[in-house]
XYZ file of N, CA and C in Angstrom:
183
model
N 0.838 -1.181 0.008
C 0.002 -0.006 -0.005
C 0.886 1.255 0.003
N 0.354 2.308 -0.491
C 1.091 3.584 -0.493
C 1.015 4.302 0.845
N 1.824 5.324 0.958
C 1.755 6.143 2.196
C 0.363 6.707 2.413
N -0.295 7.151 1.378
C -1.642 7.704 1.485
C -2.658 6.641 1.952
N -2.512 5.431 1.431
C -3.403 4.338 1.859
C -3.145 3.992 3.340
N -1.886 3.967 3.732
C -1.550 3.681 5.121
C -2.146 4.757 6.026
N -1.963 6.001 5.674
C -2.512 7.110 6.492
C -4.029 7.010 6.556
N -4.669 6.687 5.457
C -6.152 6.591 5.452
C -6.618 5.505 6.410
N -5.925 4.377 6.371
C -6.319 3.246 7.288
C -6.093 3.643 8.751
N -4.995 4.284 9.058
C -4.730 4.710 10.443
C -5.815 5.721 10.882
N -6.122 6.658 10.020
C -7.163 7.634 10.353
C -8.484 6.980 10.700
N -8.826 5.969 9.908
C -10.109 5.260 10.096
C -10.067 4.321 11.284
N -9.055 3.460 11.344
C -9.016 2.417 12.364
C -8.716 2.965 13.769
N -7.935 4.044 13.886
C -7.569 4.579 15.197
C -8.305 5.879 15.454
N -9.231 6.262 14.579
C -10.010 7.479 14.739
C -9.087 8.720 14.955
N -8.144 8.878 14.046
C -7.205 10.004 14.052
C -7.406 10.785 12.756
N -8.416 11.612 12.663
C -8.804 12.233 11.364
C -7.741 13.138 10.746
N -6.819 13.626 11.521
C -5.802 14.537 10.971
C -4.390 13.945 10.947
N -4.309 12.628 11.074
C -3.014 11.962 11.135
C -2.195 12.124 9.850
N -0.948 12.518 9.974
C -0.042 12.564 8.853
C 1.232 11.794 9.234
N 1.563 10.774 8.491
C 2.700 9.926 8.802
C 3.996 10.577 8.308
N 5.011 10.470 9.077
C 6.350 10.964 8.684
C 7.168 9.755 8.198
N 6.727 9.230 7.062
C 7.347 8.031 6.513
C 7.626 8.235 5.008
N 8.401 7.367 4.440
C 8.780 7.439 3.017
C 7.542 7.330 2.119
N 7.338 8.349 1.318
C 6.165 8.375 0.455
C 6.357 7.532 -0.828
N 7.587 7.123 -1.100
C 7.887 6.359 -2.307
C 7.920 4.866 -2.069
N 7.774 4.440 -0.849
C 7.877 3.017 -0.480
C 6.489 2.363 -0.597
N 6.514 1.092 -0.949
C 5.305 0.285 -0.973
C 5.260 -0.509 0.343
N 4.229 -0.271 1.159
C 4.106 -0.867 2.496
C 3.253 -2.124 2.455
N 3.766 -3.192 3.070
C 3.039 -4.457 3.134
C 2.030 -4.408 4.332
N 1.188 -5.417 4.395
C 0.266 -5.527 5.542
C 1.059 -5.665 6.837
N 2.162 -6.423 6.814
C 2.975 -6.549 8.012
C 3.550 -5.193 8.428
N 4.028 -4.411 7.443
C 4.555 -3.048 7.727
C 3.448 -2.245 8.376
N 2.272 -2.328 7.834
C 1.162 -1.546 8.378
C 0.863 -1.932 9.815
N 0.751 -3.243 10.066
C 0.452 -3.713 11.404
C 1.528 -3.277 12.420
N 2.769 -3.338 12.018
C 3.886 -2.926 12.869
C 3.803 -1.416 13.141
N 3.513 -0.637 12.134
C 3.398 0.817 12.267
C 2.225 1.129 13.216
N 1.135 0.500 13.022
C -0.068 0.731 13.832
C 0.210 0.344 15.285
N 0.839 -0.774 15.501
C 1.185 -1.233 16.848
C 2.128 -0.245 17.537
N 3.068 0.301 16.798
C 3.991 1.301 17.343
C 3.246 2.566 17.788
N 2.292 2.985 16.966
C 1.508 4.176 17.343
C 0.691 3.940 18.608
N 0.057 2.793 18.679
C -0.744 2.460 19.879
C 0.137 2.379 21.093
N 1.274 1.746 20.975
C 2.206 1.655 22.139
C 2.712 3.012 22.537
N 3.028 3.879 21.606
C 3.469 5.234 21.913
C 2.378 5.991 22.684
N 1.146 5.845 22.212
C 0.036 6.506 22.888
C -0.089 6.027 24.317
N -0.053 4.717 24.504
C -0.188 4.160 25.855
C 0.943 4.584 26.779
N 2.138 4.686 26.236
C 3.304 4.995 27.051
C 3.464 6.501 27.361
N 3.085 7.357 26.394
C 3.399 8.755 26.559
C 2.242 9.723 26.583
N 1.073 9.338 26.054
C -0.044 10.255 25.918
C -1.190 9.951 26.798
N -1.564 8.708 26.949
C -2.770 8.294 27.614
C -2.921 8.892 29.032
N -1.870 8.954 29.810
C -1.995 9.402 31.175
C -1.546 10.865 31.388
N -1.521 11.645 30.321
C -0.991 13.020 30.489
C -1.896 13.840 31.387
N -3.207 13.643 31.374
C -4.049 14.423 32.255
C -3.807 14.086 33.723
N -3.418 12.853 33.991
C -3.048 12.475 35.340
C -1.793 13.205 35.807
N -0.864 13.333 34.927
C 0.398 14.030 35.249
C 0.199 15.506 35.579
N -0.808 16.131 34.956
C -1.007 17.589 35.128
C -2.181 17.942 36.032
N -2.782 17.007 36.737
C -3.909 17.336 37.564
C -3.558 18.313 38.686
N -2.305 18.300 39.109
C -1.869 19.219 40.154
C -1.450 20.573 39.608
N -1.523 20.757 38.313
C -1.093 22.004 37.693
C 0.367 21.947 37.271
N 0.860 23.033 36.800
C 2.212 23.114 36.297
C 3.158 23.787 37.277
N 2.741 24.013 38.497
C 3.573 24.695 39.522
C 4.770 23.860 39.900
C-alpha cells in the first residue's frame, strides 16, 4: 500500500482524522509493515499520551 493508503487506514481504524505519517512516500508498504506501524503508534500513545491528564492534575507549579 502507498503512504496515502496507510494514512487513510490509520485515520479510520484509530479514529485519528488529521493523522499525517512521517514516512517514506515512495515506499510500498506491506500488511505486516502496516500492522507494525499501527502497533507502534498504539504503544506510543499508551506510554506517553494516555496518562498526560493524570500528570497535570496538580497544575504546572
